[in-house]
GROMACS .gro file of C-alpha atoms in nm:
model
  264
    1UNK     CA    1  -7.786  -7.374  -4.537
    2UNK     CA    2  -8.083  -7.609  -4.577
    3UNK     CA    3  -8.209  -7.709  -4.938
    4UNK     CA    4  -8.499  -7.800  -5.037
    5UNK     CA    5  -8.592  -7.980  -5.366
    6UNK     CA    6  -8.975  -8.130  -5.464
    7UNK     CA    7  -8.927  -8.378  -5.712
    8UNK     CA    8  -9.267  -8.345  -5.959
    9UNK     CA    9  -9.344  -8.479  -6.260
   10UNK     CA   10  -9.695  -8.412  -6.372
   11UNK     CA   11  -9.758  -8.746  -6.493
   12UNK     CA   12  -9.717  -9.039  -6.304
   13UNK     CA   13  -9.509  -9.337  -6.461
   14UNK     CA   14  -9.199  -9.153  -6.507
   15UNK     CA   15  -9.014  -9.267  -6.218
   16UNK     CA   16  -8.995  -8.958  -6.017
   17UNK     CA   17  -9.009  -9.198  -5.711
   18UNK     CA   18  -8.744  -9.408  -5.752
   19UNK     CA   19  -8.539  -9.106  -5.910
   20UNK     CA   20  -8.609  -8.931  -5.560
   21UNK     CA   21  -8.515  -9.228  -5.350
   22UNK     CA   22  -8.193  -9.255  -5.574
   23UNK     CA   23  -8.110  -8.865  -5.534
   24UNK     CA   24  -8.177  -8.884  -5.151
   25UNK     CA   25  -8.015  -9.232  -5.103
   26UNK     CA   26  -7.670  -9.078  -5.281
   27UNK     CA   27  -7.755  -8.733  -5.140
   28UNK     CA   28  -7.694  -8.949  -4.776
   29UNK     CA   29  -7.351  -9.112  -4.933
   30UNK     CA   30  -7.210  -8.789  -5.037
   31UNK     CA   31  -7.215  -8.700  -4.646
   32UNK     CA   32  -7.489  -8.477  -4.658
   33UNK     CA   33  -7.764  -8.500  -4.384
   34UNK     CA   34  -8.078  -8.590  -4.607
   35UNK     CA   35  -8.493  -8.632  -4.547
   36UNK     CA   36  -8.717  -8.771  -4.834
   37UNK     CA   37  -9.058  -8.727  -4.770
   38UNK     CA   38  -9.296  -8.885  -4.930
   39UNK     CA   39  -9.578  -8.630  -5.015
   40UNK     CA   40  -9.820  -8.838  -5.242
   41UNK     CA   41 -10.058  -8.883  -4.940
   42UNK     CA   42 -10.285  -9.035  -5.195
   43UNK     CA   43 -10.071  -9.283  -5.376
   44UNK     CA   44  -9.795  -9.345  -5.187
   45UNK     CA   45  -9.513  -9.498  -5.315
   46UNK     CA   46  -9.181  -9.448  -5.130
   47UNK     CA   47  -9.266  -9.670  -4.854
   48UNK     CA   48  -9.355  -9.942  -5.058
   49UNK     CA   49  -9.061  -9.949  -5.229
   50UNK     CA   50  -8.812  -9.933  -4.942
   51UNK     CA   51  -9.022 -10.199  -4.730
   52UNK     CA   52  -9.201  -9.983  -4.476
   53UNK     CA   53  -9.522 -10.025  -4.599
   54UNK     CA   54  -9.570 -10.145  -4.218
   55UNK     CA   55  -9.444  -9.869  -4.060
   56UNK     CA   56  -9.695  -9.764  -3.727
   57UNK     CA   57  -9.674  -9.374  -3.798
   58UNK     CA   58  -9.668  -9.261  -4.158
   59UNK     CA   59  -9.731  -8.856  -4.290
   60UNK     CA   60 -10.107  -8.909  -4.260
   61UNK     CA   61 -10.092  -8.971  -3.938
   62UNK     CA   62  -9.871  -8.638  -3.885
   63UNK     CA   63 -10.087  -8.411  -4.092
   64UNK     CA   64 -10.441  -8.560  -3.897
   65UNK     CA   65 -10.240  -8.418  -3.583
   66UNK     CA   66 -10.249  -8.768  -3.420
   67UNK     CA   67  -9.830  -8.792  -3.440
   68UNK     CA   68  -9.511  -8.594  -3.420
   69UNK     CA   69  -9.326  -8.553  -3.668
   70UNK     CA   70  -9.059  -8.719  -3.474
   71UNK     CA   71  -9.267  -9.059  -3.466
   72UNK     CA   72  -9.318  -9.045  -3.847
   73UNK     CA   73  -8.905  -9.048  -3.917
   74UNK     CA   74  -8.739  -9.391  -4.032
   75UNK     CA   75  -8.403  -9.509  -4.092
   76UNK     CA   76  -8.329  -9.572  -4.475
   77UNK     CA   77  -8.051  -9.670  -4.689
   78UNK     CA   78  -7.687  -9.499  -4.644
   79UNK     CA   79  -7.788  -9.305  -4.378
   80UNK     CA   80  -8.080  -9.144  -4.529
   81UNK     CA   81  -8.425  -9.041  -4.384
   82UNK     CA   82  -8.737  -9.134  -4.465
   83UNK     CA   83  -9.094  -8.976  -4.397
   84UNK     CA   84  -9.328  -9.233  -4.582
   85UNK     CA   85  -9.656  -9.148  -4.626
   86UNK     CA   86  -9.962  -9.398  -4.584
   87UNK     CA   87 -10.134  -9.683  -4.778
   88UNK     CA   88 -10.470  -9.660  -4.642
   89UNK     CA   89 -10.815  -9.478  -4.791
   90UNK     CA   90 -10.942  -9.366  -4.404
   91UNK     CA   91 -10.562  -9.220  -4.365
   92UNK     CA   92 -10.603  -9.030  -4.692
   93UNK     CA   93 -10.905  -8.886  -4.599
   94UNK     CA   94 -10.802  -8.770  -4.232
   95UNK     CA   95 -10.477  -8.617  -4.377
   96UNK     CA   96 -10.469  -8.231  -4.408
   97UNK     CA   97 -10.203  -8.133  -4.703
   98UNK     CA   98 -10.203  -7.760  -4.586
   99UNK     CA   99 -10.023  -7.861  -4.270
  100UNK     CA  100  -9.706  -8.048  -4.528
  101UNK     CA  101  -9.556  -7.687  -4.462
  102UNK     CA  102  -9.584  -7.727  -4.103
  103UNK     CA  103  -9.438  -8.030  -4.114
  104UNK     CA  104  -9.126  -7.933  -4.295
  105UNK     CA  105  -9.059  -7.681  -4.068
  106UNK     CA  106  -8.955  -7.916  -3.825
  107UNK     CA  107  -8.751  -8.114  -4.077
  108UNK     CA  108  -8.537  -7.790  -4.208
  109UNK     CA  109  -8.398  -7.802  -3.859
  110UNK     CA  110  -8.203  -8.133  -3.844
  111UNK     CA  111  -8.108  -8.177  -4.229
  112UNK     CA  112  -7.897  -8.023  -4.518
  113UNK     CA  113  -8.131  -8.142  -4.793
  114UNK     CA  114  -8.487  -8.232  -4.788
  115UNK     CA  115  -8.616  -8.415  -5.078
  116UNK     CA  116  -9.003  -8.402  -5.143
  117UNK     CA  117  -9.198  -8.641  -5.388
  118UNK     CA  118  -9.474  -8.497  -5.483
  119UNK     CA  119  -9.823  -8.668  -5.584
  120UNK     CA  120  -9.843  -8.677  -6.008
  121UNK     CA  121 -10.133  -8.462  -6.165
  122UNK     CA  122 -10.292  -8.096  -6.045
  123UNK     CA  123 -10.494  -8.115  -5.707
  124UNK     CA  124 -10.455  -7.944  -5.409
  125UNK     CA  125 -10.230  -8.167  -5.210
  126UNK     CA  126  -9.999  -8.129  -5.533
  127UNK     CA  127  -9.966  -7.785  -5.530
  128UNK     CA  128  -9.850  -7.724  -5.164
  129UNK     CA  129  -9.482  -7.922  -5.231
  130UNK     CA  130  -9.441  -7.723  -5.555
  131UNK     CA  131  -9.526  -7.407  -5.379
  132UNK     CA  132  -9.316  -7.472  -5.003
  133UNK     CA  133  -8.995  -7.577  -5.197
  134UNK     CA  134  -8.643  -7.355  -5.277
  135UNK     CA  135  -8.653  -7.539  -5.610
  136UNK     CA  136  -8.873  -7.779  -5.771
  137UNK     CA  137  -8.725  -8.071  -6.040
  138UNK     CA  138  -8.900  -8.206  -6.311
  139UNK     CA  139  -8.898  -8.555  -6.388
  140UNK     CA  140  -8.975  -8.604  -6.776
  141UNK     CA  141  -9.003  -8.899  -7.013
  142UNK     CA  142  -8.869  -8.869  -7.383
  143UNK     CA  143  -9.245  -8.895  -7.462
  144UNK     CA  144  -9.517  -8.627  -7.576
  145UNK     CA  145  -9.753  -8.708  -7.264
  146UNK     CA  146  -9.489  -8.637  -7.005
  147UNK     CA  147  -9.317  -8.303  -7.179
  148UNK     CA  148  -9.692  -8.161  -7.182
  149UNK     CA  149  -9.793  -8.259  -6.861
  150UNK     CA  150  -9.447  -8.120  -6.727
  151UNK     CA  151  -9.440  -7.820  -6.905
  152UNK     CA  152  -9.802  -7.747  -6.694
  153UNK     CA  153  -9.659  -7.825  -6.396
  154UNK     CA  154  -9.392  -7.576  -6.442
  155UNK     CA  155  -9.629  -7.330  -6.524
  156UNK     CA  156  -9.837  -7.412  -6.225
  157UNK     CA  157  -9.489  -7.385  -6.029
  158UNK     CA  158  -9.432  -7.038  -6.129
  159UNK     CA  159  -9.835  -6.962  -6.036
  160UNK     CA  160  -9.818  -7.043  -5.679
  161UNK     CA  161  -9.482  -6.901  -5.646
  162UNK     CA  162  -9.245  -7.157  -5.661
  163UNK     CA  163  -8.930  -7.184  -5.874
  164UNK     CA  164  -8.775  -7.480  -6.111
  165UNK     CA  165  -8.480  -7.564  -6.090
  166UNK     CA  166  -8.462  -7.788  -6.410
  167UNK     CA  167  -8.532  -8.097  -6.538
  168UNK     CA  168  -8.424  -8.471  -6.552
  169UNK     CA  169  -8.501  -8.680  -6.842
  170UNK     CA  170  -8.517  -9.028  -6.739
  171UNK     CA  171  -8.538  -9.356  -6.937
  172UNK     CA  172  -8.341  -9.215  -7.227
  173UNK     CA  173  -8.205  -9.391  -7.539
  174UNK     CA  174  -7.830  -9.320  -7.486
  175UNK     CA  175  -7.769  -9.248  -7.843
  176UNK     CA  176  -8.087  -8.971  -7.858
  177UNK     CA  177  -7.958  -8.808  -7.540
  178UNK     CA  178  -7.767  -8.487  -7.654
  179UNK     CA  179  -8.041  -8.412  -7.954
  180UNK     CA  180  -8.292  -8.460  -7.646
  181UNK     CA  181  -8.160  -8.231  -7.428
  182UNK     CA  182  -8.137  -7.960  -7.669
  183UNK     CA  183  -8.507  -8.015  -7.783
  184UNK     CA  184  -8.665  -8.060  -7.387
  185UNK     CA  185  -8.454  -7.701  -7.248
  186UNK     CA  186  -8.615  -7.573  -7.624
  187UNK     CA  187  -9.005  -7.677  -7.468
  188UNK     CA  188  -8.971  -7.655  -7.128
  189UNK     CA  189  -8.795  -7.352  -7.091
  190UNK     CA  190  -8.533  -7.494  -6.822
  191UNK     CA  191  -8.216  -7.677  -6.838
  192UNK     CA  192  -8.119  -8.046  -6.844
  193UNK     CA  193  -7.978  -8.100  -6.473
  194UNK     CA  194  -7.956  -8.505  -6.568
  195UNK     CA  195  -7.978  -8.753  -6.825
  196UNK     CA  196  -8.080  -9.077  -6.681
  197UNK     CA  197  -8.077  -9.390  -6.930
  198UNK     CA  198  -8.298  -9.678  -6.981
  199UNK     CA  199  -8.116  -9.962  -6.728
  200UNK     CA  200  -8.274 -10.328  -6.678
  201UNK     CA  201  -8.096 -10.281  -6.328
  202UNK     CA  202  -8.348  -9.985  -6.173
  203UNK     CA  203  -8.630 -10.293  -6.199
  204UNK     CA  204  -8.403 -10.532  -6.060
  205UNK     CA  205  -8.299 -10.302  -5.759
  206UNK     CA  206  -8.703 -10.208  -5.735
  207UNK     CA  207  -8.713 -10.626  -5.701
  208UNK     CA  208  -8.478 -10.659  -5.418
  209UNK     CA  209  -8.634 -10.336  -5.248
  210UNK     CA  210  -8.284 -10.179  -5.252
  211UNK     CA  211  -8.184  -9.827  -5.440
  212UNK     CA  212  -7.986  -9.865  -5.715
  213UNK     CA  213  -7.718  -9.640  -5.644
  214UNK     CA  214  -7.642  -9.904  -5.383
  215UNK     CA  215  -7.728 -10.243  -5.523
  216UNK     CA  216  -7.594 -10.124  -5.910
  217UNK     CA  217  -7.362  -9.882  -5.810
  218UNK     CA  218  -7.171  -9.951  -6.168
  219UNK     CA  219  -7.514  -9.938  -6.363
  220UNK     CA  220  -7.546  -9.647  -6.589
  221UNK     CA  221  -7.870  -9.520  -6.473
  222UNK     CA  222  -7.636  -9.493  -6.111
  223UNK     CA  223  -7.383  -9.320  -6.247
  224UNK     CA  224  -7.635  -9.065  -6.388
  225UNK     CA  225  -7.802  -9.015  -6.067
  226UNK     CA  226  -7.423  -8.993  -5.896
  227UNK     CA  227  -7.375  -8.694  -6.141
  228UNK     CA  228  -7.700  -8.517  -6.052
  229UNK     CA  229  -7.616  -8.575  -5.651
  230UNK     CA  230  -7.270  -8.438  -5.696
  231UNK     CA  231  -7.395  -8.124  -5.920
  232UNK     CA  232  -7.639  -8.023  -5.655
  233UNK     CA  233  -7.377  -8.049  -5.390
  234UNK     CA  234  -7.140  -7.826  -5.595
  235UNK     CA  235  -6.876  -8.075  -5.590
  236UNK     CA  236  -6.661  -8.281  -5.895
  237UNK     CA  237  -6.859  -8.586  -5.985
  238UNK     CA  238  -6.550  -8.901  -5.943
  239UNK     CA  239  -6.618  -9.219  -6.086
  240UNK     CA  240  -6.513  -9.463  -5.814
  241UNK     CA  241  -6.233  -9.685  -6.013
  242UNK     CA  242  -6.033  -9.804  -5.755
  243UNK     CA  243  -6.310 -10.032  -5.636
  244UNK     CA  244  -6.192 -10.391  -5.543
  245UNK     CA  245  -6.325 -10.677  -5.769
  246UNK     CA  246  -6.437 -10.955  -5.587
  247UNK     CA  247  -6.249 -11.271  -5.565
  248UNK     CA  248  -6.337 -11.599  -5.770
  249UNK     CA  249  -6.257 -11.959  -5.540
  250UNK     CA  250  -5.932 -11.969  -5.713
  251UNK     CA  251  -5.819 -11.664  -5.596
  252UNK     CA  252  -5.973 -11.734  -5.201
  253UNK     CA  253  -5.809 -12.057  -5.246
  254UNK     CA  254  -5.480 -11.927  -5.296
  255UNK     CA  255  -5.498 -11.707  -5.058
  256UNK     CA  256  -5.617 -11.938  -4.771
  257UNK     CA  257  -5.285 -12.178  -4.915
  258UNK     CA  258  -5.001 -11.915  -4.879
  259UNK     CA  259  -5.142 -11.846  -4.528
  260UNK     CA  260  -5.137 -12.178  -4.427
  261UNK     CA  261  -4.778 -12.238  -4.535
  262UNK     CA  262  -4.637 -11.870  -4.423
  263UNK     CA  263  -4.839 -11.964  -4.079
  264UNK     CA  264  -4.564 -12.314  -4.027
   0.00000   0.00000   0.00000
């Protein structure tokens, strides 16, 4: 059975892009046949960030009926797939959000999850992913700003229909985490699906264009976001410990030595 998740977070700035690129990207490790699509046909970010900022057919061609939906597809990290929306003012204008349910339509039918990021804020192309998805997730900040402008778009959910899932608080103090929790279900009326903490690594991956469940796979922030995938897969979340360290010159050196002599 297809799943389908919008990833809002009423304000932007929270990381709700990179935390859907993340969720997608492990989403694809995990086995499961995932689609991200970036719906922020306004201020697109996905694209940017995985390095098809180029890319000939983005969603605003699709919803201006000038591509397929087909055309618009790209390969992305681990397997997963990406619908990146466009960069460009004219393409913004020519884009019609209403047809973003049309287009998913024809996604549903080759995928087990499809992941959409939706634009920050209230307008109209906003409201169609909170309204088309099984479940919408809220990205929040441990900040005033970002509880109060997710705790609207919840409400706004459950106005056009749609349904949240929960929330993930990202860029958390480790050692506030638990008190946190308690407080954000308390406000926003949901549970805690994640905890994500404050890691110098998600910049560093956003450097090298790369998700950070695959360039950090180790980082804490990763680990978090492995959690999440695994929850929303229904399976046990295993930290990977049998992983093989890699090997210094002396121990290459060694190595390349015993052959030689085993090798006369």
């Amino acid at each position: 059975m297809v799943k389908v998740y919008t990833i809002a977070s009423g304000k932007g700035g929270t990381g709700k892009t990179t935390v859907s690129i993340n969720l997608g990207t492990m989403l694809a490790k995990l086995g499961k046949v995932t689609y991200l699509m970036d719906a922020d046909i306004g201020m697109a970010n996905v694209g940017l960030i995985l390095g098809l900022q180029d890319a000939p057919v983005t969603l605003h061609e699709i919803l201006a009926g000038k591509n397929t939906v087909d055309e618009g597809i790209y390969d992305g990290p681990a397997g997963l797939k990406v619908i990146p929306s466009g960069i460009s003012l004219q393409g913004f204008q020519q884009a019609d959000p209403d047809k973003i349910r049309d287009v998913m339509s024809e996604i549903v039918k080759r995928c087990e999850f499809l992941l959409i990021d939706a634009p920050a804020g209230i307008s109209k192309d906003g409201v169609v992913p909170l309204a088309v998805a099984d479940e919408v997730i809220l990205v929040v900040n441990p900040e005033l700003s970002s509880i109060v402008d997710a705790l609207k778009t919840k409400i706004l959910t459950e106005v056009v229909g749609g349904h949240v899932l929960g929330t993930i608080i990202n860029r958390v103090d480790k050692e506030k985490s638990e008190i946190l929790s308690r407080k954000m279900e308390k406000v926003l009326g949901v549970k805690v699906i994640g905890i994500i903490p404050e890691d110098a690594n998600v910049r560093r991956a956003a450097a090298a264009r790369s998700p950070l469940v695959i360039k950090f796979p180790d980082s804490p922030a990763s680990k978090a976001i492995q959690r999440i995938a695994s929850d929303l897969i229904g399976v046990a979340y295993k930290e990977d410990v049998a992983k093989v360290p890699r090997e210094g010159f002396i121990e290459r050196f060694s190595k390349a030595l015993f052959k030689k002599k085993s090798d006369k």
